[in-house]
Coordinates of C-alpha atoms and ligand atoms in Angstrom, one line a residue:
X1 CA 11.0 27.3 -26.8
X2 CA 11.8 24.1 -25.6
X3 CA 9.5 21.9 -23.0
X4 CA 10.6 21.1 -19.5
X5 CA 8.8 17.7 -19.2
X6 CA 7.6 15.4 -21.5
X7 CA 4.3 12.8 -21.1
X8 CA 3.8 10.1 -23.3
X9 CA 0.5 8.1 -22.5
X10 CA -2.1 10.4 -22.7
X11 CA -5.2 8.2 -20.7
X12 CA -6.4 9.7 -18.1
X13 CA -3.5 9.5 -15.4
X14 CA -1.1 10.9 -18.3
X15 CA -3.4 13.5 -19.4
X16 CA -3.8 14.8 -15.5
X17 CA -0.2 14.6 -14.7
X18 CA 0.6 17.0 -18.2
X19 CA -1.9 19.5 -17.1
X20 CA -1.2 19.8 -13.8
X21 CA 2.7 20.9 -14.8
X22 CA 1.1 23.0 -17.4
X23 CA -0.9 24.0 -14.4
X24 CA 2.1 25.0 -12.5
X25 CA 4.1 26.7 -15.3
X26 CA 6.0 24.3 -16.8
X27 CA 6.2 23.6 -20.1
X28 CA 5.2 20.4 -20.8
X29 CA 5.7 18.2 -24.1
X30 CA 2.7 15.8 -24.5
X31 CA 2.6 12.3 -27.0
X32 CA 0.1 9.6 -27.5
X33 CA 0.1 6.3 -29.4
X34 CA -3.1 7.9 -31.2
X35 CA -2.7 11.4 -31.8
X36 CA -6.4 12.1 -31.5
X37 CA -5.7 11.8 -27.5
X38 CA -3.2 14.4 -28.0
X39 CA -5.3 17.0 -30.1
X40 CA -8.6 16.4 -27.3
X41 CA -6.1 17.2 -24.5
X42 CA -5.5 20.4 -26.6
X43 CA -8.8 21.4 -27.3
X44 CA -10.0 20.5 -24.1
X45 CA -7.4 22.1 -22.2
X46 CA -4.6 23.7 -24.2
X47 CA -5.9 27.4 -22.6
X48 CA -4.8 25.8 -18.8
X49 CA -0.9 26.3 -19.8
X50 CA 1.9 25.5 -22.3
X51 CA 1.6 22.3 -24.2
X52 CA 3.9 21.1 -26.5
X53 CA 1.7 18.4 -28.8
X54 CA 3.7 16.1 -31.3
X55 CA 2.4 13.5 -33.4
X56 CA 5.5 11.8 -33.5
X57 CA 8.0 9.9 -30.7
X58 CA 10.7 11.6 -32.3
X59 CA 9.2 15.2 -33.1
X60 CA 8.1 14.8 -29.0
X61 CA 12.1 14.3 -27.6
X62 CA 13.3 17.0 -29.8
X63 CA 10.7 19.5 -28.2
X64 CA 12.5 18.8 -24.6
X65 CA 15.5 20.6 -22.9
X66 CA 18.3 18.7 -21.6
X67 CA 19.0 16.7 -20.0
X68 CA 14.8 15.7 -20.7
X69 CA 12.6 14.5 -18.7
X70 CA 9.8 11.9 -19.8
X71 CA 7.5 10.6 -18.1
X72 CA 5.9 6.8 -19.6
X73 CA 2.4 6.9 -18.4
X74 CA 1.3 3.5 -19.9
X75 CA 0.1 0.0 -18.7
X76 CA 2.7 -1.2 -16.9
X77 CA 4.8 -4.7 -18.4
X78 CA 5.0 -4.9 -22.2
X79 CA 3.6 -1.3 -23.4
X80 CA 6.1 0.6 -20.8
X81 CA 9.2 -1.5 -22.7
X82 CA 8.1 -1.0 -26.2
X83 CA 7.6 2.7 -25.5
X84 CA 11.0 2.6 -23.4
X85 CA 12.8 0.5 -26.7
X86 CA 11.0 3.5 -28.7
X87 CA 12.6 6.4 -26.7
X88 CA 16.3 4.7 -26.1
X89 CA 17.6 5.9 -29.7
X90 CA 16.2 8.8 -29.5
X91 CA 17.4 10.1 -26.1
X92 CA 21.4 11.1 -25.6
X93 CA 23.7 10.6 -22.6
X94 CA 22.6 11.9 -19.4
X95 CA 18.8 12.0 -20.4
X96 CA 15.8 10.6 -17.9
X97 CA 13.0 8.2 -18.5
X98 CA 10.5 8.4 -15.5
X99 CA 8.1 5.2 -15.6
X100 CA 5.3 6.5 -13.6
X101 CA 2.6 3.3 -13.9
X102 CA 2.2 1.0 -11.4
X103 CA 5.8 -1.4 -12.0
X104 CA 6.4 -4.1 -10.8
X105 CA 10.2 -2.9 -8.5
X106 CA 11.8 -6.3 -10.2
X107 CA 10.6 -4.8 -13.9
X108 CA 12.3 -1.4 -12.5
X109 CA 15.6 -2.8 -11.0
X110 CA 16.1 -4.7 -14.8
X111 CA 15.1 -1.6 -16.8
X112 CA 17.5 0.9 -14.7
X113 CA 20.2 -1.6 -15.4
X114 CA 20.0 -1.9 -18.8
X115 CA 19.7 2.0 -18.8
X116 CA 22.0 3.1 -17.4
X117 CA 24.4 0.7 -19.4
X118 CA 23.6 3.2 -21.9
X119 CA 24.0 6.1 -20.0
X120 CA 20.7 6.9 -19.5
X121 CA 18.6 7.8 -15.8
X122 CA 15.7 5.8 -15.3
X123 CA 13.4 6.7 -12.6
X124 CA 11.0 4.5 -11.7
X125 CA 8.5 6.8 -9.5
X126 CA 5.2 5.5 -7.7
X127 CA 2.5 8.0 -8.0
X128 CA -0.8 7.5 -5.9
X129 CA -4.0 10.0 -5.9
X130 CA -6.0 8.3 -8.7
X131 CA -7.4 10.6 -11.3
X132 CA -7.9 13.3 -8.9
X133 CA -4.3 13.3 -7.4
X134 CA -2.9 13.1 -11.0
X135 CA -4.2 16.1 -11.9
X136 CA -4.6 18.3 -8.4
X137 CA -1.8 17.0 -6.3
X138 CA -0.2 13.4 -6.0
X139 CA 2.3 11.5 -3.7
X140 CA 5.0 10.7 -5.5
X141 CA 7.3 7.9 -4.7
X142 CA 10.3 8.6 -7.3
X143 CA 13.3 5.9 -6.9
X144 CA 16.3 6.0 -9.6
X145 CA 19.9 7.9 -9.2
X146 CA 20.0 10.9 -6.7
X147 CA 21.7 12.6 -9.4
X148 CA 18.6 12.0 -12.0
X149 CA 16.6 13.8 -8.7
X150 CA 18.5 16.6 -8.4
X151 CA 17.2 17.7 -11.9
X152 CA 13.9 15.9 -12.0
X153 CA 13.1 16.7 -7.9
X154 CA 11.7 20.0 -7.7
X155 CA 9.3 19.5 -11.0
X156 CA 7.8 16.8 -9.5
X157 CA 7.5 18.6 -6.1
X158 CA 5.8 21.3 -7.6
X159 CA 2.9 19.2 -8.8
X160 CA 2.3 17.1 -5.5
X161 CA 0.2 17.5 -3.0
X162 CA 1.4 19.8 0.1
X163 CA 0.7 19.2 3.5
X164 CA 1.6 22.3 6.0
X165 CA 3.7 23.6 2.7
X166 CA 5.8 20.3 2.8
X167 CA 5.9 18.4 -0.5
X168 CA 4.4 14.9 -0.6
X169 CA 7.3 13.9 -3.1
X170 CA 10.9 12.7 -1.9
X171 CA 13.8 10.6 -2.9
X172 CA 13.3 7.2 -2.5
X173 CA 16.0 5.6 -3.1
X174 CA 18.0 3.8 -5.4
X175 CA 16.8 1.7 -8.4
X176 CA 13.4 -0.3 -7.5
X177 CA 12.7 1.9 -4.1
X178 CA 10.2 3.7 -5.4
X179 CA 8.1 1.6 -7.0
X180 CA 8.8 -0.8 -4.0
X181 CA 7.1 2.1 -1.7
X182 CA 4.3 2.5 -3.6
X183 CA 3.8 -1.3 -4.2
X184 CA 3.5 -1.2 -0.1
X185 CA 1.7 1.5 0.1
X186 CA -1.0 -0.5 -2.1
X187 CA -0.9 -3.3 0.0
X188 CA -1.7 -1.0 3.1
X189 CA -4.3 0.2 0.8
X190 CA -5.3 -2.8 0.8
X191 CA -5.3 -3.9 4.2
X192 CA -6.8 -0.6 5.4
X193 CA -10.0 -0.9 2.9
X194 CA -10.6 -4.7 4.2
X195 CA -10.7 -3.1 8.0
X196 CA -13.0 -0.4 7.0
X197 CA -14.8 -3.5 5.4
X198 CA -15.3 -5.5 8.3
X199 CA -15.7 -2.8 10.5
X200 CA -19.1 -1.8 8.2
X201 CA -20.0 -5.5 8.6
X202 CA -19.7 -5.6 11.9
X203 CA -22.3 -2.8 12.8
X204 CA -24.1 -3.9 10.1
X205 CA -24.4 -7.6 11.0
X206 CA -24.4 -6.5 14.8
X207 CA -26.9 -4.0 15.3
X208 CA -28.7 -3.7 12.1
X209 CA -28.0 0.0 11.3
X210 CA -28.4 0.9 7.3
X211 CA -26.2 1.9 5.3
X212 CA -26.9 5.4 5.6
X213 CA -27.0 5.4 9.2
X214 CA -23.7 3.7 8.7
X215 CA -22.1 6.1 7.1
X216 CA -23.3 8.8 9.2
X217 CA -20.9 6.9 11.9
X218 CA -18.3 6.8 9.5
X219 CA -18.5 10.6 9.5
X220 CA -18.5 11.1 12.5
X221 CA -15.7 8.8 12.8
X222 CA -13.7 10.8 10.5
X223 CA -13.5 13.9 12.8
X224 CA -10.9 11.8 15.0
X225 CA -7.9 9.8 14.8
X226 CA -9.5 7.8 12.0
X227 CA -9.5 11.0 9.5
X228 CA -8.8 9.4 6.3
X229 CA -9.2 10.0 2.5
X230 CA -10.4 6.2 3.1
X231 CA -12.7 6.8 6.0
X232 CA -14.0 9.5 3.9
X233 CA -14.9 8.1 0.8
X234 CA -16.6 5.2 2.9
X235 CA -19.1 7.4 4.2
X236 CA -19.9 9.1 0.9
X237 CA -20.1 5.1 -0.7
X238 CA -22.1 4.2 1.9
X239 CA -24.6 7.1 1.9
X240 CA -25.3 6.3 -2.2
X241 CA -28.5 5.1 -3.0
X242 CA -29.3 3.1 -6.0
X243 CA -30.7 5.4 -9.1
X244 CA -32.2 2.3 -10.4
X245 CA -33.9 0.1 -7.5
X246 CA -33.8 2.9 -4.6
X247 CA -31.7 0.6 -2.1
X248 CA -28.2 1.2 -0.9
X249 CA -26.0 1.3 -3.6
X250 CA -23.7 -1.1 -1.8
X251 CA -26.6 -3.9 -1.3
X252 CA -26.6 -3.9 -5.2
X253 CA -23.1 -4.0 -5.9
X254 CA -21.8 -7.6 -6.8
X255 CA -19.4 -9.2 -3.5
X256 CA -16.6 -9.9 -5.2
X257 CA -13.4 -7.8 -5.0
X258 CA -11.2 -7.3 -8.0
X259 CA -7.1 -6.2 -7.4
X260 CA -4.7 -5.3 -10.6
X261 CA -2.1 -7.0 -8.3
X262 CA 0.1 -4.6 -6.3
X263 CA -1.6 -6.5 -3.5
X264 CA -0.4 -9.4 -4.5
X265 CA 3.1 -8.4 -5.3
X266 CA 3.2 -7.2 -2.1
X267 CA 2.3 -10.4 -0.3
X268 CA 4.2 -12.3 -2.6
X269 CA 7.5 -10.5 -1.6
X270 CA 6.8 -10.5 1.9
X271 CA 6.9 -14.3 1.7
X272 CA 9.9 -13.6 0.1
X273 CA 12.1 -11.4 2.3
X274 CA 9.7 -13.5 5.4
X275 CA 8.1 -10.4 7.3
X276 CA 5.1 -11.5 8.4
X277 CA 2.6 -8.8 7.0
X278 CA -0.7 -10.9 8.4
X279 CA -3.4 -7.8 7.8
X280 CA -2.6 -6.9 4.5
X281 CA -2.2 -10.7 3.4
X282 CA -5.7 -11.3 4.8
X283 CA -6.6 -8.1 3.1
X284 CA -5.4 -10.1 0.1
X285 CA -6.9 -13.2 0.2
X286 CA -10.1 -11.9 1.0
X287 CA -11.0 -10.2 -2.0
X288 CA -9.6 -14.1 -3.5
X289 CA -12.3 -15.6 -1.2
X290 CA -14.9 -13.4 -2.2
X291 CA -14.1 -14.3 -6.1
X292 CA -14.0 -17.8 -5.5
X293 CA -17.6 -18.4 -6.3
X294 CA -17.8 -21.9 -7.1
X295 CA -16.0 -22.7 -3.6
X296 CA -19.0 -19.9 -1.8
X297 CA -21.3 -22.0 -3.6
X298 CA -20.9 -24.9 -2.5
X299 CA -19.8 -23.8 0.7
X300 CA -23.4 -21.8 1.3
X301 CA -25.2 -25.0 0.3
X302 CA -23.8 -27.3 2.9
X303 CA -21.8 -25.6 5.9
X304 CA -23.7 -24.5 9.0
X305 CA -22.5 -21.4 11.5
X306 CA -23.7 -23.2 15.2
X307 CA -23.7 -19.0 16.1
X308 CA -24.5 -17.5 19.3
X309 CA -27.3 -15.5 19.8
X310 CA -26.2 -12.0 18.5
X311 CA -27.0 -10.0 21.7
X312 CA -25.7 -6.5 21.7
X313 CA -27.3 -4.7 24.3
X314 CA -25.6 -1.3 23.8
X315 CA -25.6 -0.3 20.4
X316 CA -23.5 3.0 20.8
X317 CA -21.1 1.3 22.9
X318 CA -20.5 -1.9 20.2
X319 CA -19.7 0.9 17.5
X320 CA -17.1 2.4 19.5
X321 CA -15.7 -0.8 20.4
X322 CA -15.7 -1.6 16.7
X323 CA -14.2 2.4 16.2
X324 CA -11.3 1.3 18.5
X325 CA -10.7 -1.9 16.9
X326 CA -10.4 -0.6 13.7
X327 CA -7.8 2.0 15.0
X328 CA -5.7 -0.7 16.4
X329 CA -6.0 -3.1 13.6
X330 CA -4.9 -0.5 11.6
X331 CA -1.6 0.6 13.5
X332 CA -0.4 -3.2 13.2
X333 CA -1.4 -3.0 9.2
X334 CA 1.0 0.3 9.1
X335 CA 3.7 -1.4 11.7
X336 CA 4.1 -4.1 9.0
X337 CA 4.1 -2.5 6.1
X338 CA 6.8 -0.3 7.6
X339 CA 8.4 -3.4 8.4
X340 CA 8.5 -5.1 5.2
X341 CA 9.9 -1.6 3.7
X342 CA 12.7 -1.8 6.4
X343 CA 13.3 -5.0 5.5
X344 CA 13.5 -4.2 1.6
X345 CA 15.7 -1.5 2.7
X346 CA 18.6 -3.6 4.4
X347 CA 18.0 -6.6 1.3
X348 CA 18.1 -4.4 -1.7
X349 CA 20.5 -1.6 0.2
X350 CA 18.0 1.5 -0.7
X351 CA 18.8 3.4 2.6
X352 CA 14.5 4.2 2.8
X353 CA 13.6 6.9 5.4
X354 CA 10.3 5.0 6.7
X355 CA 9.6 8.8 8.4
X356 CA 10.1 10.5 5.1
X357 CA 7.6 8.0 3.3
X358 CA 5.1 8.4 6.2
X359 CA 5.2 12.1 5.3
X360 CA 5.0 12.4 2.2
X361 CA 1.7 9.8 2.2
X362 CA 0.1 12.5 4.6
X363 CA -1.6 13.7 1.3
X364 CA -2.2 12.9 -2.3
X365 CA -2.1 9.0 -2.1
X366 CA -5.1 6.9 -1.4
X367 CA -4.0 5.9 2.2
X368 CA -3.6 9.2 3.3
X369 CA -4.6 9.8 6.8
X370 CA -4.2 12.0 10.0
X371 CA -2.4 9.6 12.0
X372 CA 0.9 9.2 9.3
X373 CA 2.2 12.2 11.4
X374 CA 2.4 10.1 14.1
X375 CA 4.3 7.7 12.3
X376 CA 6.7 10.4 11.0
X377 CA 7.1 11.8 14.9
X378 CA 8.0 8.4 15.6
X379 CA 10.8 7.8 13.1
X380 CA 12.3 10.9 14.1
X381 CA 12.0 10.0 17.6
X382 CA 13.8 6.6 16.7
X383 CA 15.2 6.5 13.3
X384 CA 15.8 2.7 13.3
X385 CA 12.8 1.8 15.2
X386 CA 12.7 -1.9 15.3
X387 CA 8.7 -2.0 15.2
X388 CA 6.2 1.2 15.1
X389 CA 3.9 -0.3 17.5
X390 CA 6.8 -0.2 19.8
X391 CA 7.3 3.5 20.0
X392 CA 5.4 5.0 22.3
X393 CA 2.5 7.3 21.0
X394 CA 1.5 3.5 19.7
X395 CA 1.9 1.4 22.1
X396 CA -0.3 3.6 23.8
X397 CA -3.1 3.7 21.2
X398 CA -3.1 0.4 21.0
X399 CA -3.3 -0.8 24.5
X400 CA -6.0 1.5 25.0
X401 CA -8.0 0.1 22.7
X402 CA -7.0 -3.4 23.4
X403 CA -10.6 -4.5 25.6
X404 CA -12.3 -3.3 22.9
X405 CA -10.2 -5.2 19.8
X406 CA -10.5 -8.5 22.3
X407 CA -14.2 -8.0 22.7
X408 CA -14.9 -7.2 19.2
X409 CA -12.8 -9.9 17.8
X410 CA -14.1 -12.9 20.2
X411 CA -17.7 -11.9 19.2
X412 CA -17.3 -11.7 15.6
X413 CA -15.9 -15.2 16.2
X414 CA -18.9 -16.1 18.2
X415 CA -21.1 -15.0 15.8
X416 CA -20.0 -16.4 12.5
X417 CA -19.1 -12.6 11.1
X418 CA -15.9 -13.3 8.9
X419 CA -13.1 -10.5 10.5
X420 CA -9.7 -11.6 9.1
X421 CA -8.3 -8.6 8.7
X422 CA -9.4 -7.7 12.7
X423 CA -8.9 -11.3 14.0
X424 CA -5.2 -11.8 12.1
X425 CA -4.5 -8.3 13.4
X426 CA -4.7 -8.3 16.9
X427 CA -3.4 -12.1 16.8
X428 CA -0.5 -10.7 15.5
X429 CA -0.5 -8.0 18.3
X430 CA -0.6 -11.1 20.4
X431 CA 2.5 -13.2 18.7
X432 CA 5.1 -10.5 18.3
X433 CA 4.5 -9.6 22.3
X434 CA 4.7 -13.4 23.6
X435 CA 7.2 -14.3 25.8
X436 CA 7.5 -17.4 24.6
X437 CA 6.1 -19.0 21.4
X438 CA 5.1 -22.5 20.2
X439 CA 8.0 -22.2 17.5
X440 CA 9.8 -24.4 20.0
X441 CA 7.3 -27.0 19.5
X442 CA 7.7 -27.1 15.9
X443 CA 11.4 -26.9 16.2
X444 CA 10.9 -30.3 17.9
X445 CA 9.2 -31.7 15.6
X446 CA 11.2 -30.8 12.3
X447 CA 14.3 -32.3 14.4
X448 CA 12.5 -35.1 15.0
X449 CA 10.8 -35.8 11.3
X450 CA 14.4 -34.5 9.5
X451 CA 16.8 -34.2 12.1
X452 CA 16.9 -30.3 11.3
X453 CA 18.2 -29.3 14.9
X454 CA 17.1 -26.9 16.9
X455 CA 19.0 -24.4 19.1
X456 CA 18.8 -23.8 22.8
X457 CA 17.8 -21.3 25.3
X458 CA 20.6 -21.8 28.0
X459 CA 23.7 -22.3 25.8
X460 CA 25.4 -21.3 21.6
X461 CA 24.8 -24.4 19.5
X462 CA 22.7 -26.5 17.6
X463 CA 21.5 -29.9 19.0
X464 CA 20.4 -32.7 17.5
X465 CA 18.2 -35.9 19.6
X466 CA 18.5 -39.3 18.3
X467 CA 15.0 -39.6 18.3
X468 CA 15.1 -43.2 17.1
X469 CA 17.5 -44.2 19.1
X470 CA 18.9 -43.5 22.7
X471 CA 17.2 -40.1 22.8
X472 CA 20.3 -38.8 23.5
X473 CA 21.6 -35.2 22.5
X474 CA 23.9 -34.4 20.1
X475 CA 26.0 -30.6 19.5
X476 CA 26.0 -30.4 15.6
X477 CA 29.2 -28.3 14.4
X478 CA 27.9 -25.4 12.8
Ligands
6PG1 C1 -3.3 4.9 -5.9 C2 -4.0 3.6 -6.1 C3 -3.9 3.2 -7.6 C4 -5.0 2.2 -8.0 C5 -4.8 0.8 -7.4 C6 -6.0 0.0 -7.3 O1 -2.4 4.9 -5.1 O2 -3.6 5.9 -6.6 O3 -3.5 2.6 -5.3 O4 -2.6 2.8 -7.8 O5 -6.2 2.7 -7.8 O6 -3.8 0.2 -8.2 O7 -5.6 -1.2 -7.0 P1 -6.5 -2.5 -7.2 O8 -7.2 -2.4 -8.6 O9 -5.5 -3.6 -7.2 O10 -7.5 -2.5 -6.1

């Protein structure tokens, strides 16, 4: 009997994803570089379903019905294209190769291309959980042809995670769309851990709470419109106490934030396409500060603070300012990212439901979170809602929690206590509402340094002043 889906990659992502179809009653073709990986997912698991083991790449495609399906479940750059060059001559027309790592969307655009020059369907799918969601439920982000999903669609449905019995796994879009989502989503990830970050630092700083009375607020937190898989696992990180010295396991854990990049990709493409994505940049660049320890070094040695006295007289009250901050902070993070998948959308033409992907990260992926409902009520509401913190359920949140951001913001400012993520945030909040903004000013100036023109309120046109001359005006043809 032939397997339904194939895995090749057997780590630990690979090895989760195979059992949980095998979970679900598929049967599922497995492969592994080494085949010892292979033979310890058998032993170790062969009684949870139907495996199909081969030793070989070739013995593995001939063990899958048509058109097959394989997932690559390798490091993502030079591994997934040897195993993809290792699969091409083996597959036949019509066949699909699902790159499920963490691609880079240009790597995935190029590789569909030269696929489906062939004749082949390559879907390159993000898929967020971690270990955990692998094997018990992801969100999966799966881009490629519609036609690829119509076949590969409801396999991968089975095996995500359900919220209210809705599947956390749609079409994406075309091509690079899904791994673009899930690059995003990673960068909210990103941006939603810093918050969480500063907001510990905050109370910590502020009141001089512990750790473990820290994440008891965190816990408490996660009974409201903070419930996250985020907020969660805070609490429980917090809460850990060194086996070895008895402190807080976080006051013995090195500062110094390590990324694999999705981060970066995603700041480095928002440059790109120019969406400003300030909170998840900031994310970004501070896990760079906090690695750059020759520049702390020297920094520590020699720069004072000049802080204010730290004076919070209402302990309870601080923490729920900081709660509130948090919140709204973390609706702008979303409201960009949602952006720069818009803007991705229209650039690349992928036609992305932001409401659909809002859904199906409402469980499974890393950022998943009560309030992505409200996002997915609001893009039904609006399907081409210019800006989430626009529609109304938002605008709302955040304006009611706007005293709070202000005050929490100023005083971190006041007292030395680094809050990019918070401060960038709610000065973004602050830009995008402006009636008017000093962009004029520097309009000015790049007429007046490179005679760039500028254009003008009252009338079509751009304008030019002979700045070293008569000061006069000029109309530039267009
Ligand atoms: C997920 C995670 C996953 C991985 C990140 C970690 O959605 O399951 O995002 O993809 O844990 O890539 O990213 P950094 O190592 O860059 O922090």
């Amino acid at each position: 009997e032939l397997a339904q889906i194939g895995v090749t990659g057997l780590a630990v992502m690979g090895r989760n994803l195979a059992r949980n179809f095998a979970r679900h009653g598929h049967r599922v073709a497995v492969h592994n570089r080494s085949y010892a990986k292979t033979e310890s997912l058998i032993a170790d698991h062969g009684d949870e379903g139907a495996f199909v083991p081969s030793a070989s790449m070739a013995d593995f495609v001939a063990s899958l019905e048509r058109p097959r399906r394989v997932i690559i479940m390798v490091k993502a750059g030079g591994p997934t294209d040897a195993v993809i060059d290792e699969l091409v001559p083996l597959l036949e027309e019509g066949d699909i190769i699902i790159d499920a790592g963490n691609a880079h969307f240009p790597d995935t655009i190029r590789r569909e291309n030269a696929l489906k020059a062939v004749g082949l369907h390559f879907v390159g799918s993000g898929v967020s959980g971690g270990e955990e969601g692998a094997l018990l439920g992801p969100s999966i982000m799966p881009g490629g042809s519609p036609t690829s999903y119509e076949s590969l669609g409801p396999l991968l449905e089975s095996i995500s995670a359900k919220v209210d019995g809705t599947p956390c796994c749609t079409y994406v879009g075309p091509d690079g769309a899904g791994h673009f989502v899930k690059m995003v989503h990673n960068g909210i990830e990103y941006a939603d851990m810093q918050l969480i970050a500063e907001a510990y630092d905050l109370i910590r700083q502020g009141t001089g709470k512990s750790a473990a009375e820290i994440a008891d607020i965190f816990r408490s937190w996660n009974e409201g419109d903070l419930e996250s898989f985020l907020i969660e696992i805070t609490a429980e990180v917090l809460a850990q106490v060194d086996p070895e010295t008895g402190q807080a396991l976080v006051d013995v854990i090195l500062d110094q934030a390590e990324q694999k990049g999705t981060g970066r990709w995603t700041v480095q493409n928002a440059l790109d396409l120019g969406v400003p994505i300030t909170g998840i940049a900031e994310a970004t660049f501070a896990r760079a500060l906090s690695g750059s320890v020759p520049q702390r070094e020297a920094a520590r040695a020699s720069l004072p603070g000049h802080v204010a006295e730290w004076s919070i007289r209402d302990a309870d009250a601080f923490v729920e300012d900081v709660r509130q901050a948090l919140y709204a902070s973390k609706i702008v993070a979303y409201s960009q990212g949602f952006d720069q998948i818009a803007a991705a959308s229209a650039e690349y033409d992928w036609n992305i439901d932001r409401g659909a992907m809002a859904r199906i990260w409402r469980g499974g992926c890393i950022i998943r979170a009560r309030f992505l409902n409200r996002i997915t009520e609001a893009y039904e509401r609006t399907p081409d809602l210019a800006l989430l913190i626009a529609d109304p359920y938002f605008t709302e949140a955040v304006s009611a929690a706007l005293p709070a951001w202000r005050r929490v913001v100023a005083g971190a400012a006041q007292n030395g206590i680094p809050t990019p993520a918070f401060s960038s945030s709610l000065a973004y909040y602050d830009g995008i509402r402006a009636e008017r903004l000093p962009a004029a000013l520097i309009q000015g100036q790049r007429d007046f340094f490179g005679a760039h023109t500028y254009r003008r309120v009252d009338r079509p046109g751009s304008f030019h002043i002979e700045w070293s001359g008569d000061r006069s005006e000029t109309a530039i043809d267009g």
